[in-house]
mmCIF file with all atom_site columns, C-alpha atoms in Angstrom:
data_model
loop_
_atom_site.group_PDB
_atom_site.id
_atom_site.type_symbol
_atom_site.label_atom_id
_atom_site.label_alt_id
_atom_site.label_comp_id
_atom_site.label_asym_id
_atom_site.label_entity_id
_atom_site.label_seq_id
_atom_site.pdbx_PDB_ins_code
_atom_site.Cartn_x
_atom_site.Cartn_y
_atom_site.Cartn_z
_atom_site.occupancy
_atom_site.B_iso_or_equiv
_atom_site.pdbx_formal_charge
_atom_site.auth_seq_id
_atom_site.auth_comp_id
_atom_site.auth_asym_id
_atom_site.auth_atom_id
_atom_site.pdbx_PDB_model_num
ATOM 1   C CA . UNK A 1 1   ? 56.459 25.164 -119.658 1.00 47.00 ? 1   UNK A CA 1
ATOM 2   C CA . UNK A 1 2   ? 57.667 26.480 -116.311 1.00 45.00 ? 2   UNK A CA 1
ATOM 3   C CA . UNK A 1 3   ? 58.014 30.003 -117.741 1.00 49.00 ? 3   UNK A CA 1
ATOM 4   C CA . UNK A 1 4   ? 54.417 29.971 -119.040 1.00 47.00 ? 4   UNK A CA 1
ATOM 5   C CA . UNK A 1 5   ? 52.947 28.859 -115.696 1.00 51.00 ? 5   UNK A CA 1
ATOM 6   C CA . UNK A 1 6   ? 55.009 31.413 -113.767 1.00 51.00 ? 6   UNK A CA 1
ATOM 7   C CA . UNK A 1 7   ? 53.818 34.169 -116.118 1.00 52.00 ? 7   UNK A CA 1
ATOM 8   C CA . UNK A 1 8   ? 50.177 33.070 -115.714 1.00 52.00 ? 8   UNK A CA 1
ATOM 9   C CA . UNK A 1 9   ? 50.597 32.973 -111.919 1.00 54.00 ? 9   UNK A CA 1
ATOM 10  C CA . UNK A 1 10  ? 52.113 36.445 -111.895 1.00 58.00 ? 10  UNK A CA 1
ATOM 11  C CA . UNK A 1 11  ? 49.208 37.744 -113.983 1.00 63.00 ? 11  UNK A CA 1
ATOM 12  C CA . UNK A 1 12  ? 46.677 36.224 -111.547 1.00 60.00 ? 12  UNK A CA 1
ATOM 13  C CA . UNK A 1 13  ? 48.538 37.704 -108.574 1.00 52.00 ? 13  UNK A CA 1
ATOM 14  C CA . UNK A 1 14  ? 48.661 41.116 -110.279 1.00 59.00 ? 14  UNK A CA 1
ATOM 15  C CA . UNK A 1 15  ? 44.900 41.007 -110.927 1.00 57.00 ? 15  UNK A CA 1
ATOM 16  C CA . UNK A 1 16  ? 44.194 39.916 -107.347 1.00 49.00 ? 16  UNK A CA 1
ATOM 17  C CA . UNK A 1 17  ? 46.304 42.763 -105.947 1.00 48.00 ? 17  UNK A CA 1
ATOM 18  C CA . UNK A 1 18  ? 44.625 45.240 -108.310 1.00 48.00 ? 18  UNK A CA 1
ATOM 19  C CA . UNK A 1 19  ? 41.145 44.147 -107.164 1.00 44.00 ? 19  UNK A CA 1
ATOM 20  C CA . UNK A 1 20  ? 42.172 44.323 -103.495 1.00 47.00 ? 20  UNK A CA 1
ATOM 21  C CA . UNK A 1 21  ? 43.702 47.793 -103.914 1.00 45.00 ? 21  UNK A CA 1
ATOM 22  C CA . UNK A 1 22  ? 40.616 49.024 -105.789 1.00 45.00 ? 22  UNK A CA 1
ATOM 23  C CA . UNK A 1 23  ? 38.390 47.752 -102.984 1.00 43.00 ? 23  UNK A CA 1
ATOM 24  C CA . UNK A 1 24  ? 40.431 49.603 -100.380 1.00 40.00 ? 24  UNK A CA 1
ATOM 25  C CA . UNK A 1 25  ? 40.269 52.798 -102.414 1.00 38.00 ? 25  UNK A CA 1
ATOM 26  C CA . UNK A 1 26  ? 36.488 52.441 -102.792 1.00 39.00 ? 26  UNK A CA 1
ATOM 27  C CA . UNK A 1 27  ? 36.004 51.910 -99.052  1.00 37.00 ? 27  UNK A CA 1
ATOM 28  C CA . UNK A 1 28  ? 38.267 54.839 -98.202  1.00 40.00 ? 28  UNK A CA 1
ATOM 29  C CA . UNK A 1 29  ? 36.570 57.210 -100.633 1.00 37.00 ? 29  UNK A CA 1
ATOM 30  C CA . UNK A 1 30  ? 33.095 56.243 -99.385  1.00 37.00 ? 30  UNK A CA 1
ATOM 31  C CA . UNK A 1 31  ? 33.941 57.641 -95.987  1.00 36.00 ? 31  UNK A CA 1
ATOM 32  C CA . UNK A 1 32  ? 34.998 60.936 -97.580  1.00 38.00 ? 32  UNK A CA 1
ATOM 33  C CA . UNK A 1 33  ? 31.680 61.643 -99.272  1.00 37.00 ? 33  UNK A CA 1
ATOM 34  C CA . UNK A 1 34  ? 30.312 65.131 -98.632  1.00 40.00 ? 34  UNK A CA 1
ATOM 35  C CA . UNK A 1 35  ? 27.492 65.509 -96.143  1.00 39.00 ? 35  UNK A CA 1
ATOM 36  C CA . UNK A 1 36  ? 23.993 66.338 -97.395  1.00 39.00 ? 36  UNK A CA 1
ATOM 37  C CA . UNK A 1 37  ? 23.301 70.036 -97.914  1.00 38.00 ? 37  UNK A CA 1
ATOM 38  C CA . UNK A 1 38  ? 21.189 70.268 -94.752  1.00 39.00 ? 38  UNK A CA 1
ATOM 39  C CA . UNK A 1 39  ? 24.001 68.828 -92.623  1.00 39.00 ? 39  UNK A CA 1
ATOM 40  C CA . UNK A 1 40  ? 26.897 71.092 -93.573  1.00 38.00 ? 40  UNK A CA 1
ATOM 41  C CA . UNK A 1 41  ? 27.953 71.915 -90.025  1.00 39.00 ? 41  UNK A CA 1
ATOM 42  C CA . UNK A 1 42  ? 30.134 69.698 -87.878  1.00 39.00 ? 42  UNK A CA 1
ATOM 43  C CA . UNK A 1 43  ? 28.705 66.191 -87.351  1.00 41.00 ? 43  UNK A CA 1
ATOM 44  C CA . UNK A 1 44  ? 26.426 65.600 -84.403  1.00 41.00 ? 44  UNK A CA 1
ATOM 45  C CA . UNK A 1 45  ? 27.637 63.481 -81.522  1.00 44.00 ? 45  UNK A CA 1
ATOM 46  C CA . UNK A 1 46  ? 26.264 59.971 -81.335  1.00 40.00 ? 46  UNK A CA 1
ATOM 47  C CA . UNK A 1 47  ? 23.736 61.044 -78.721  1.00 44.00 ? 47  UNK A CA 1
ATOM 48  C CA . UNK A 1 48  ? 23.297 64.270 -76.787  1.00 45.00 ? 48  UNK A CA 1
ATOM 49  C CA . UNK A 1 49  ? 24.004 62.448 -73.526  1.00 45.00 ? 49  UNK A CA 1
ATOM 50  C CA . UNK A 1 50  ? 27.520 61.570 -74.741  1.00 43.00 ? 50  UNK A CA 1
ATOM 51  C CA . UNK A 1 51  ? 28.665 65.177 -74.303  1.00 43.00 ? 51  UNK A CA 1
ATOM 52  C CA . UNK A 1 52  ? 31.310 65.774 -71.643  1.00 41.00 ? 52  UNK A CA 1
ATOM 53  C CA . UNK A 1 53  ? 29.208 67.949 -69.309  1.00 46.00 ? 53  UNK A CA 1
ATOM 54  C CA . UNK A 1 54  ? 25.481 67.641 -70.092  1.00 45.00 ? 54  UNK A CA 1
ATOM 55  C CA . UNK A 1 55  ? 24.574 70.033 -67.251  1.00 48.00 ? 55  UNK A CA 1
ATOM 56  C CA . UNK A 1 56  ? 26.336 72.844 -69.096  1.00 46.00 ? 56  UNK A CA 1
ATOM 57  C CA . UNK A 1 57  ? 25.295 71.837 -72.617  1.00 62.00 ? 57  UNK A CA 1
ATOM 58  C CA . UNK A 1 58  ? 23.888 75.154 -73.773  1.00 78.00 ? 58  UNK A CA 1
ATOM 59  C CA . UNK A 1 59  ? 20.884 73.399 -75.329  1.00 93.00 ? 59  UNK A CA 1
ATOM 60  C CA . UNK A 1 60  ? 18.411 76.266 -75.423  1.00 97.00 ? 60  UNK A CA 1
ATOM 61  C CA . UNK A 1 61  ? 15.596 76.770 -77.908  1.00 97.00 ? 61  UNK A CA 1
ATOM 62  C CA . UNK A 1 62  ? 12.989 79.461 -78.371  1.00 98.00 ? 62  UNK A CA 1
ATOM 63  C CA . UNK A 1 63  ? 9.812  78.075 -79.963  1.00 98.00 ? 63  UNK A CA 1
ATOM 64  C CA . UNK A 1 64  ? 7.278  80.515 -81.419  1.00 98.00 ? 64  UNK A CA 1
ATOM 65  C CA . UNK A 1 65  ? 3.932  79.032 -82.473  1.00 98.00 ? 65  UNK A CA 1
ATOM 66  C CA . UNK A 1 66  ? 1.271  80.970 -84.415  1.00 97.00 ? 66  UNK A CA 1
ATOM 67  C CA . UNK A 1 67  ? -2.231 80.117 -85.660  1.00 96.00 ? 67  UNK A CA 1
ATOM 68  C CA . UNK A 1 68  ? -2.316 76.752 -83.878  1.00 94.00 ? 68  UNK A CA 1
ATOM 69  C CA . UNK A 1 69  ? -5.462 77.670 -82.000  1.00 86.00 ? 69  UNK A CA 1
ATOM 70  C CA . UNK A 1 70  ? -6.476 76.858 -78.458  1.00 73.00 ? 70  UNK A CA 1
ATOM 71  C CA . UNK A 1 71  ? -3.782 77.811 -75.996  1.00 82.00 ? 71  UNK A CA 1
ATOM 72  C CA . UNK A 1 72  ? -0.898 76.533 -78.164  1.00 89.00 ? 72  UNK A CA 1
ATOM 73  C CA . UNK A 1 73  ? 0.044  79.922 -79.641  1.00 95.00 ? 73  UNK A CA 1
ATOM 74  C CA . UNK A 1 74  ? 2.881  81.753 -77.984  1.00 96.00 ? 74  UNK A CA 1
ATOM 75  C CA . UNK A 1 75  ? 6.615  81.863 -77.474  1.00 97.00 ? 75  UNK A CA 1
ATOM 76  C CA . UNK A 1 76  ? 8.247  79.299 -75.208  1.00 97.00 ? 76  UNK A CA 1
ATOM 77  C CA . UNK A 1 77  ? 11.751 78.864 -73.846  1.00 98.00 ? 77  UNK A CA 1
ATOM 78  C CA . UNK A 1 78  ? 13.111 75.314 -73.659  1.00 98.00 ? 78  UNK A CA 1
ATOM 79  C CA . UNK A 1 79  ? 16.338 74.272 -71.971  1.00 97.00 ? 79  UNK A CA 1
ATOM 80  C CA . UNK A 1 80  ? 17.542 70.670 -71.983  1.00 96.00 ? 80  UNK A CA 1
ATOM 81  C CA . UNK A 1 81  ? 20.082 68.725 -69.919  1.00 92.00 ? 81  UNK A CA 1
ATOM 82  C CA . UNK A 1 82  ? 18.393 69.271 -67.506  1.00 94.00 ? 82  UNK A CA 1
ATOM 83  C CA . UNK A 1 83  ? 14.912 69.915 -68.933  1.00 96.00 ? 83  UNK A CA 1
ATOM 84  C CA . UNK A 1 84  ? 13.403 73.227 -67.861  1.00 96.00 ? 84  UNK A CA 1
ATOM 85  C CA . UNK A 1 85  ? 11.837 76.431 -69.155  1.00 97.00 ? 85  UNK A CA 1
ATOM 86  C CA . UNK A 1 86  ? 8.322  77.758 -69.688  1.00 96.00 ? 86  UNK A CA 1
ATOM 87  C CA . UNK A 1 87  ? 7.569  75.238 -72.452  1.00 96.00 ? 87  UNK A CA 1
ATOM 88  C CA . UNK A 1 88  ? 4.370  73.266 -71.624  1.00 95.00 ? 88  UNK A CA 1
ATOM 89  C CA . UNK A 1 89  ? 6.288  69.919 -71.524  1.00 97.00 ? 89  UNK A CA 1
ATOM 90  C CA . UNK A 1 90  ? 10.038 70.472 -71.163  1.00 97.00 ? 90  UNK A CA 1
ATOM 91  C CA . UNK A 1 91  ? 10.871 66.857 -70.258  1.00 97.00 ? 91  UNK A CA 1
ATOM 92  C CA . UNK A 1 92  ? 8.854  65.412 -73.151  1.00 97.00 ? 92  UNK A CA 1
ATOM 93  C CA . UNK A 1 93  ? 10.209 67.982 -75.612  1.00 97.00 ? 93  UNK A CA 1
ATOM 94  C CA . UNK A 1 94  ? 13.824 67.320 -74.614  1.00 96.00 ? 94  UNK A CA 1
ATOM 95  C CA . UNK A 1 95  ? 13.297 63.551 -74.821  1.00 95.00 ? 95  UNK A CA 1
ATOM 96  C CA . UNK A 1 96  ? 11.836 63.923 -78.328  1.00 94.00 ? 96  UNK A CA 1
ATOM 97  C CA . UNK A 1 97  ? 14.812 66.021 -79.436  1.00 95.00 ? 97  UNK A CA 1
ATOM 98  C CA . UNK A 1 98  ? 17.260 63.548 -77.900  1.00 92.00 ? 98  UNK A CA 1
ATOM 99  C CA . UNK A 1 99  ? 15.599 60.661 -79.792  1.00 91.00 ? 99  UNK A CA 1
ATOM 100 C CA . UNK A 1 100 ? 15.735 62.659 -83.039  1.00 88.00 ? 100 UNK A CA 1
ATOM 101 C CA . UNK A 1 101 ? 19.443 63.460 -82.723  1.00 86.00 ? 101 UNK A CA 1
ATOM 102 C CA . UNK A 1 102 ? 21.653 60.868 -84.389  1.00 79.00 ? 102 UNK A CA 1
ATOM 103 C CA . UNK A 1 103 ? 25.058 60.874 -86.043  1.00 68.00 ? 103 UNK A CA 1
ATOM 104 C CA . UNK A 1 104 ? 24.790 62.487 -89.475  1.00 62.00 ? 104 UNK A CA 1
ATOM 105 C CA . UNK A 1 105 ? 21.088 63.352 -89.172  1.00 71.00 ? 105 UNK A CA 1
ATOM 106 C CA . UNK A 1 106 ? 19.932 66.837 -88.347  1.00 79.00 ? 106 UNK A CA 1
ATOM 107 C CA . UNK A 1 107 ? 16.972 66.937 -85.937  1.00 84.00 ? 107 UNK A CA 1
ATOM 108 C CA . UNK A 1 108 ? 15.727 70.186 -87.497  1.00 92.00 ? 108 UNK A CA 1
ATOM 109 C CA . UNK A 1 109 ? 16.440 69.379 -91.158  1.00 90.00 ? 109 UNK A CA 1
ATOM 110 C CA . UNK A 1 110 ? 13.970 70.680 -93.726  1.00 93.00 ? 110 UNK A CA 1
ATOM 111 C CA . UNK A 1 111 ? 12.049 68.332 -95.982  1.00 94.00 ? 111 UNK A CA 1
ATOM 112 C CA . UNK A 1 112 ? 14.412 67.361 -98.840  1.00 93.00 ? 112 UNK A CA 1
ATOM 113 C CA . UNK A 1 113 ? 13.657 69.286 -102.032 1.00 92.00 ? 113 UNK A CA 1
ATOM 114 C CA . UNK A 1 114 ? 13.133 66.134 -104.113 1.00 95.00 ? 114 UNK A CA 1
ATOM 115 C CA . UNK A 1 115 ? 10.464 64.731 -101.754 1.00 95.00 ? 115 UNK A CA 1
ATOM 116 C CA . UNK A 1 116 ? 7.112  63.642 -103.106 1.00 96.00 ? 116 UNK A CA 1
ATOM 117 C CA . UNK A 1 117 ? 4.461  64.931 -100.699 1.00 96.00 ? 117 UNK A CA 1
ATOM 118 C CA . UNK A 1 118 ? 0.740  64.418 -100.440 1.00 96.00 ? 118 UNK A CA 1
ATOM 119 C CA . UNK A 1 119 ? -1.369 67.427 -101.285 1.00 95.00 ? 119 UNK A CA 1
ATOM 120 C CA . UNK A 1 120 ? -3.145 67.828 -97.993  1.00 95.00 ? 120 UNK A CA 1
ATOM 121 C CA . UNK A 1 121 ? -3.503 70.864 -95.814  1.00 95.00 ? 121 UNK A CA 1
ATOM 122 C CA . UNK A 1 122 ? -2.939 70.593 -92.094  1.00 95.00 ? 122 UNK A CA 1
ATOM 123 C CA . UNK A 1 123 ? -4.095 74.089 -91.166  1.00 95.00 ? 123 UNK A CA 1
ATOM 124 C CA . UNK A 1 124 ? -2.565 77.551 -90.842  1.00 96.00 ? 124 UNK A CA 1
ATOM 125 C CA . UNK A 1 125 ? -0.261 76.803 -87.900  1.00 97.00 ? 125 UNK A CA 1
ATOM 126 C CA . UNK A 1 126 ? 3.367  77.888 -88.165  1.00 98.00 ? 126 UNK A CA 1
ATOM 127 C CA . UNK A 1 127 ? 6.320  77.563 -85.834  1.00 98.00 ? 127 UNK A CA 1
ATOM 128 C CA . UNK A 1 128 ? 9.796  79.041 -85.687  1.00 98.00 ? 128 UNK A CA 1
ATOM 129 C CA . UNK A 1 129 ? 12.495 77.339 -83.617  1.00 98.00 ? 129 UNK A CA 1
ATOM 130 C CA . UNK A 1 130 ? 15.740 79.184 -82.895  1.00 98.00 ? 130 UNK A CA 1
ATOM 131 C CA . UNK A 1 131 ? 18.608 78.689 -80.503  1.00 97.00 ? 131 UNK A CA 1
ATOM 132 C CA . UNK A 1 132 ? 21.291 76.067 -79.964  1.00 94.00 ? 132 UNK A CA 1
ATOM 133 C CA . UNK A 1 133 ? 20.985 72.286 -79.986  1.00 93.00 ? 133 UNK A CA 1
ATOM 134 C CA . UNK A 1 134 ? 23.954 69.932 -79.479  1.00 89.00 ? 134 UNK A CA 1
ATOM 135 C CA . UNK A 1 135 ? 26.277 72.909 -79.814  1.00 88.00 ? 135 UNK A CA 1
ATOM 136 C CA . UNK A 1 136 ? 24.904 73.892 -83.237  1.00 90.00 ? 136 UNK A CA 1
ATOM 137 C CA . UNK A 1 137 ? 22.763 76.896 -84.159  1.00 93.00 ? 137 UNK A CA 1
ATOM 138 C CA . UNK A 1 138 ? 19.111 76.235 -84.965  1.00 95.00 ? 138 UNK A CA 1
ATOM 139 C CA . UNK A 1 139 ? 16.883 78.403 -87.151  1.00 96.00 ? 139 UNK A CA 1
ATOM 140 C CA . UNK A 1 140 ? 14.052 76.183 -88.414  1.00 96.00 ? 140 UNK A CA 1
ATOM 141 C CA . UNK A 1 141 ? 10.587 77.084 -89.688  1.00 97.00 ? 141 UNK A CA 1
ATOM 142 C CA . UNK A 1 142 ? 7.602  74.739 -89.680  1.00 97.00 ? 142 UNK A CA 1
ATOM 143 C CA . UNK A 1 143 ? 4.167  74.770 -91.279  1.00 97.00 ? 143 UNK A CA 1
ATOM 144 C CA . UNK A 1 144 ? 1.488  72.222 -92.142  1.00 97.00 ? 144 UNK A CA 1
ATOM 145 C CA . UNK A 1 145 ? 1.079  73.047 -95.839  1.00 96.00 ? 145 UNK A CA 1
ATOM 146 C CA . UNK A 1 146 ? 1.477  69.501 -97.256  1.00 97.00 ? 146 UNK A CA 1
ATOM 147 C CA . UNK A 1 147 ? 1.893  65.918 -96.115  1.00 97.00 ? 147 UNK A CA 1
ATOM 148 C CA . UNK A 1 148 ? 5.680  66.156 -95.754  1.00 97.00 ? 148 UNK A CA 1
ATOM 149 C CA . UNK A 1 149 ? 5.481  69.345 -93.702  1.00 97.00 ? 149 UNK A CA 1
ATOM 150 C CA . UNK A 1 150 ? 2.747  67.836 -91.521  1.00 97.00 ? 150 UNK A CA 1
ATOM 151 C CA . UNK A 1 151 ? 4.936  64.756 -90.914  1.00 96.00 ? 151 UNK A CA 1
ATOM 152 C CA . UNK A 1 152 ? 7.934  66.954 -90.094  1.00 96.00 ? 152 UNK A CA 1
ATOM 153 C CA . UNK A 1 153 ? 5.830  68.899 -87.574  1.00 97.00 ? 153 UNK A CA 1
ATOM 154 C CA . UNK A 1 154 ? 4.341  65.756 -86.028  1.00 96.00 ? 154 UNK A CA 1
ATOM 155 C CA . UNK A 1 155 ? 7.812  64.214 -85.509  1.00 94.00 ? 155 UNK A CA 1
ATOM 156 C CA . UNK A 1 156 ? 8.601  67.129 -83.180  1.00 95.00 ? 156 UNK A CA 1
ATOM 157 C CA . UNK A 1 157 ? 5.506  66.765 -80.971  1.00 96.00 ? 157 UNK A CA 1
ATOM 158 C CA . UNK A 1 158 ? 5.648  67.714 -78.038  1.00 96.00 ? 158 UNK A CA 1
ATOM 159 C CA . UNK A 1 159 ? 8.314  70.302 -78.938  1.00 97.00 ? 159 UNK A CA 1
ATOM 160 C CA . UNK A 1 160 ? 5.588  71.668 -81.223  1.00 97.00 ? 160 UNK A CA 1
ATOM 161 C CA . UNK A 1 161 ? 1.914  71.389 -80.226  1.00 96.00 ? 161 UNK A CA 1
ATOM 162 C CA . UNK A 1 162 ? 0.054  68.213 -81.170  1.00 95.00 ? 162 UNK A CA 1
ATOM 163 C CA . UNK A 1 163 ? -2.376 69.258 -83.913  1.00 93.00 ? 163 UNK A CA 1
ATOM 164 C CA . UNK A 1 164 ? -3.208 65.767 -85.164  1.00 86.00 ? 164 UNK A CA 1
ATOM 165 C CA . UNK A 1 165 ? -6.898 64.962 -85.420  1.00 70.00 ? 165 UNK A CA 1
ATOM 166 C CA . UNK A 1 166 ? -8.376 62.897 -82.612  1.00 53.00 ? 166 UNK A CA 1
ATOM 167 C CA . UNK A 1 167 ? -8.457 59.183 -83.441  1.00 43.00 ? 167 UNK A CA 1
ATOM 168 C CA . UNK A 1 168 ? -5.654 59.414 -86.018  1.00 47.00 ? 168 UNK A CA 1
ATOM 169 C CA . UNK A 1 169 ? -2.675 59.181 -83.656  1.00 47.00 ? 169 UNK A CA 1
#
């Protein structure tokens, strides 16, 4: 009888160890998953302000806006940390970019290809943003051709001009 109980106890212990080892492997492999296609470069720091020397960050963007109407069209230079340049609202633009920069999420990421977007047209405005943000190159294009693109544009206001209709903010 003692042999049977010892064998059953060993089997339980073996199963318990197998489950524990499998859990550790699963947790370890989850952290090694590849990054999304739009975030292939080195990961972003937790926040832009956590960089060693924010005064020498190199955060510089050139924003070119076309067909936005009014006085919004043009090419603007934006420097952050500290905020400056000929952009209409450098402090607001830099603050918006800082809020949109998080670990593992690209502030200038395109709309994912598998997104379901409303079929609405937000006008002919386009924008092209180039430069360096958080030490990474930026080359992003914006338009207002569907609901997803409009939302992507609006998330970057005031980096990009506010083209939302009055009363819908």
